[in-house]
CSV table of N, CA and C in Angstrom, one decimal:
chain,number,residue,atom,x,y,z
A,21,MET,N,-4.0,-4.0,-14.2
A,21,MET,CA,-3.4,-4.3,-12.9
A,21,MET,C,-2.1,-3.5,-12.7
A,22,LEU,N,-1.4,-3.4,-13.8
A,22,LEU,CA,-0.1,-2.7,-13.7
A,22,LEU,C,-0.2,-1.2,-13.4
A,23,GLN,N,-1.4,-0.6,-13.6
A,23,GLN,CA,-1.6,0.8,-13.3
A,23,GLN,C,-1.5,1.0,-11.8
A,24,TYR,N,-1.7,0.0,-11.0
A,24,TYR,CA,-1.6,0.2,-9.5
A,24,TYR,C,-0.2,0.3,-9.0
A,25,PHE,N,0.8,-0.1,-9.8
A,25,PHE,CA,2.1,-0.1,-9.3
A,25,PHE,C,2.8,1.2,-9.7
A,26,THR,N,2.7,2.2,-8.9
A,26,THR,CA,3.4,3.4,-9.1
A,26,THR,C,4.7,3.3,-8.4
A,27,VAL,N,5.5,4.4,-8.4
A,27,VAL,CA,6.8,4.4,-7.7
A,27,VAL,C,6.6,4.2,-6.2
A,28,ASN,N,5.6,4.8,-5.6
A,28,ASN,CA,5.3,4.7,-4.2
A,28,ASN,C,4.8,3.3,-3.8
A,29,THR,N,3.9,2.8,-4.5
A,29,THR,CA,3.3,1.5,-4.2
A,29,THR,C,4.4,0.4,-4.4
A,30,SER,N,5.2,0.5,-5.5
A,30,SER,CA,6.2,-0.4,-5.7
A,30,SER,C,7.3,-0.4,-4.6
A,31,SER,N,7.7,0.7,-4.2
A,31,SER,CA,8.7,0.8,-3.1
A,31,SER,C,8.1,0.3,-1.8
A,32,GLU,N,6.8,0.5,-1.5
A,32,GLU,CA,6.2,-0.1,-0.3
A,32,GLU,C,6.1,-1.6,-0.3
A,33,ILE,N,5.8,-2.1,-1.5
A,33,ILE,CA,5.7,-3.6,-1.6
A,33,ILE,C,7.1,-4.2,-1.5
A,34,ILE,N,8.1,-3.6,-2.1
A,34,ILE,CA,9.5,-4.1,-1.9
A,34,ILE,C,9.9,-4.0,-0.4
A,35,CYS,N,9.6,-3.0,0.2
A,35,CYS,CA,9.9,-2.9,1.7
A,35,CYS,C,9.2,-3.9,2.5
A,36,PHE,N,7.9,-4.2,2.1
A,36,PHE,CA,7.2,-5.3,2.8
A,36,PHE,C,7.8,-6.6,2.6
A,37,ILE,N,8.2,-6.9,1.4
A,37,ILE,CA,8.8,-8.2,1.1
A,37,ILE,C,10.1,-8.4,1.8
A,38,ILE,N,10.9,-7.3,1.8
A,38,ILE,CA,12.2,-7.3,2.6
A,38,ILE,C,12.0,-7.5,4.0
A,39,ALA,N,11.0,-6.8,4.6
A,39,ALA,CA,10.7,-7.0,6.0
A,39,ALA,C,10.2,-8.4,6.3
A,40,LEU,N,9.4,-8.9,5.4
A,40,LEU,CA,8.9,-10.3,5.6
A,40,LEU,C,10.0,-11.3,5.6
A,41,VAL,N,11.0,-11.1,4.8
A,41,VAL,CA,12.1,-12.1,4.7
A,41,VAL,C,13.0,-11.9,5.9
A,42,TYR,N,13.4,-10.7,6.3
A,42,TYR,CA,14.4,-10.5,7.3
A,42,TYR,C,13.8,-10.3,8.7
A,43,LEU,N,12.7,-9.8,8.9
A,43,LEU,CA,12.1,-9.5,10.2
A,43,LEU,C,11.3,-10.7,10.8
A,44,SER,N,11.0,-11.6,9.9
A,44,SER,CA,10.2,-12.8,10.4
A,44,SER,C,11.0,-13.7,11.4
A,45,LYS,N,12.3,-13.6,11.2
A,45,LYS,CA,13.2,-14.4,12.1
A,45,LYS,C,13.6,-13.7,13.4
A,46,ASP,N,13.2,-12.4,13.5
A,46,ASP,CA,13.6,-11.7,14.7
A,46,ASP,C,12.8,-12.1,15.9
A,47,LYS,N,13.4,-12.1,17.0
A,47,LYS,CA,12.8,-12.6,18.3
A,47,LYS,C,12.0,-11.4,18.9
A,48,ASP,N,12.3,-10.2,18.6
A,48,ASP,CA,11.7,-9.1,19.2
A,48,ASP,C,10.3,-8.8,18.6
A,49,GLY,N,9.3,-8.7,19.4
A,49,GLY,CA,8.0,-8.5,18.8
A,49,GLY,C,7.7,-7.1,18.2
A,50,ILE,N,8.5,-6.1,18.7
A,50,ILE,CA,8.3,-4.8,18.1
A,50,ILE,C,8.8,-4.8,16.6
A,51,TRP,N,9.9,-5.5,16.3
A,51,TRP,CA,10.3,-5.5,14.9
A,51,TRP,C,9.4,-6.4,14.1
A,52,ARG,N,8.9,-7.5,14.6
A,52,ARG,CA,8.0,-8.3,13.9
A,52,ARG,C,6.7,-7.6,13.6
A,53,SER,N,6.3,-6.7,14.5
A,53,SER,CA,5.0,-6.0,14.2
A,53,SER,C,5.2,-5.0,13.0
A,54,MET,N,6.4,-4.7,12.7
A,54,MET,CA,6.6,-3.9,11.5
A,54,MET,C,6.1,-4.5,10.2
A,55,ILE,N,6.1,-5.9,10.2
A,55,ILE,CA,5.6,-6.6,9.0
A,55,ILE,C,4.1,-6.3,8.9
A,56,ILE,N,3.4,-6.4,10.0
A,56,ILE,CA,1.9,-6.1,9.9
A,56,ILE,C,1.7,-4.7,9.5
A,57,PHE,N,2.5,-3.7,10.1
A,57,PHE,CA,2.3,-2.3,9.7
A,57,PHE,C,2.6,-2.1,8.2
A,58,LEU,N,3.6,-2.7,7.7
A,58,LEU,CA,3.9,-2.5,6.2
A,58,LEU,C,2.8,-3.2,5.4
A,59,PHE,N,2.3,-4.3,5.8
A,59,PHE,CA,1.2,-5.0,5.1
A,59,PHE,C,-0.1,-4.1,5.0
A,60,ILE,N,-0.4,-3.5,6.2
A,60,ILE,CA,-1.6,-2.6,6.2
A,60,ILE,C,-1.3,-1.3,5.4
A,61,THR,N,-0.1,-0.9,5.4
A,61,THR,CA,0.3,0.3,4.6
A,61,THR,C,0.1,0.0,3.1
A,62,CYS,N,0.6,-1.2,2.6
A,62,CYS,CA,0.5,-1.6,1.2
A,62,CYS,C,-1.0,-1.7,0.8
A,63,ILE,N,-1.8,-2.3,1.7
A,63,ILE,CA,-3.2,-2.5,1.4
A,63,ILE,C,-3.9,-1.1,1.3
A,64,ALA,N,-3.6,-0.2,2.2
A,64,ALA,CA,-4.2,1.1,2.2
A,64,ALA,C,-3.8,1.9,1.0
A,65,GLU,N,-2.6,1.8,0.6
A,65,GLU,CA,-2.1,2.5,-0.6
A,65,GLU,C,-2.8,2.0,-1.9
A,66,LEU,N,-2.9,0.7,-2.0
A,66,LEU,CA,-3.5,0.1,-3.2
A,66,LEU,C,-5.0,0.4,-3.2
A,67,ALA,N,-5.7,0.3,-2.1
A,67,ALA,CA,-7.1,0.6,-2.0
A,67,ALA,C,-7.3,2.1,-2.3
A,68,GLY,N,-6.5,3.0,-1.8
A,68,GLY,CA,-6.6,4.4,-2.0
A,68,GLY,C,-6.5,4.7,-3.5
A,69,PHE,N,-5.5,4.1,-4.1
A,69,PHE,CA,-5.3,4.3,-5.6
A,69,PHE,C,-6.5,3.8,-6.4
A,70,HIS,N,-7.1,2.7,-6.0
A,70,HIS,CA,-8.3,2.2,-6.6
A,70,HIS,C,-9.5,3.1,-6.4
A,71,PHE,N,-9.7,3.6,-5.2
A,71,PHE,CA,-10.8,4.5,-5.0
A,71,PHE,C,-10.6,5.8,-5.7
A,72,LYS,N,-9.4,6.3,-5.8
A,72,LYS,CA,-9.2,7.5,-6.6
A,72,LYS,C,-9.6,7.3,-8.0
A,73,HIS,N,-9.3,6.2,-8.6
A,73,HIS,CA,-9.7,6.0,-10.0
A,73,HIS,C,-11.2,5.8,-10.1
A,74,LEU,N,-11.8,5.2,-9.2
A,74,LEU,CA,-13.3,5.1,-9.2
A,74,LEU,C,-13.9,6.5,-9.1
A,75,TYR,N,-13.3,7.4,-8.2
A,75,TYR,CA,-13.8,8.7,-8.0
A,75,TYR,C,-13.7,9.5,-9.3
A,76,LEU,N,-12.5,9.4,-9.9
A,76,LEU,CA,-12.3,10.2,-11.2
A,76,LEU,C,-13.0,9.7,-12.4
A,77,ALA,N,-13.4,8.4,-12.3
A,77,ALA,CA,-14.2,7.9,-13.4
A,77,ALA,C,-15.7,8.3,-13.4
A,78,ASP,N,-16.1,8.8,-12.2
A,78,ASP,CA,-17.5,9.2,-12.1
A,78,ASP,C,-17.6,10.7,-12.5
A,79,ARG,N,-18.2,11.0,-13.7
A,79,ARG,CA,-18.2,12.3,-14.2
A,79,ARG,C,-19.4,13.2,-13.6
A,80,SER,N,-20.2,12.6,-12.7
A,80,SER,CA,-21.3,13.4,-12.2
A,80,SER,C,-20.8,14.4,-11.1
A,81,ARG,N,-19.6,14.1,-10.6
A,81,ARG,CA,-19.1,15.0,-9.6
A,81,ARG,C,-18.5,16.3,-10.3
A,82,THR,N,-18.9,17.4,-9.7
A,82,THR,CA,-18.4,18.7,-10.4
A,82,THR,C,-17.2,19.3,-9.6
A,83,HIS,N,-17.1,18.9,-8.3
A,83,HIS,CA,-16.0,19.5,-7.5
A,83,HIS,C,-15.1,18.4,-7.1
A,84,SER,N,-13.8,18.7,-7.1
A,84,SER,CA,-12.8,17.7,-6.6
A,84,SER,C,-12.9,17.5,-5.1
A,85,ASN,N,-12.7,16.3,-4.6
A,85,ASN,CA,-12.7,16.1,-3.2
A,85,ASN,C,-11.3,16.3,-2.6
A,86,ALA,N,-10.3,16.7,-3.4
A,86,ALA,CA,-9.0,17.0,-2.9
A,86,ALA,C,-9.0,18.1,-1.9
């Protein structure tokens, strides 16, 4: 599980937690929607990292998808 926490994913999760703490009290909907955006970003980064490892673990592929 610790392999998922790179510098990028750790900084995004920290930003999400900070936004959750400070922006949840804001009355403006635009700023509160940033919480949803950061949550989706964290999920996409973690899922992308997982799919990358699944792709690299399959040795039947001869060409990189990069």
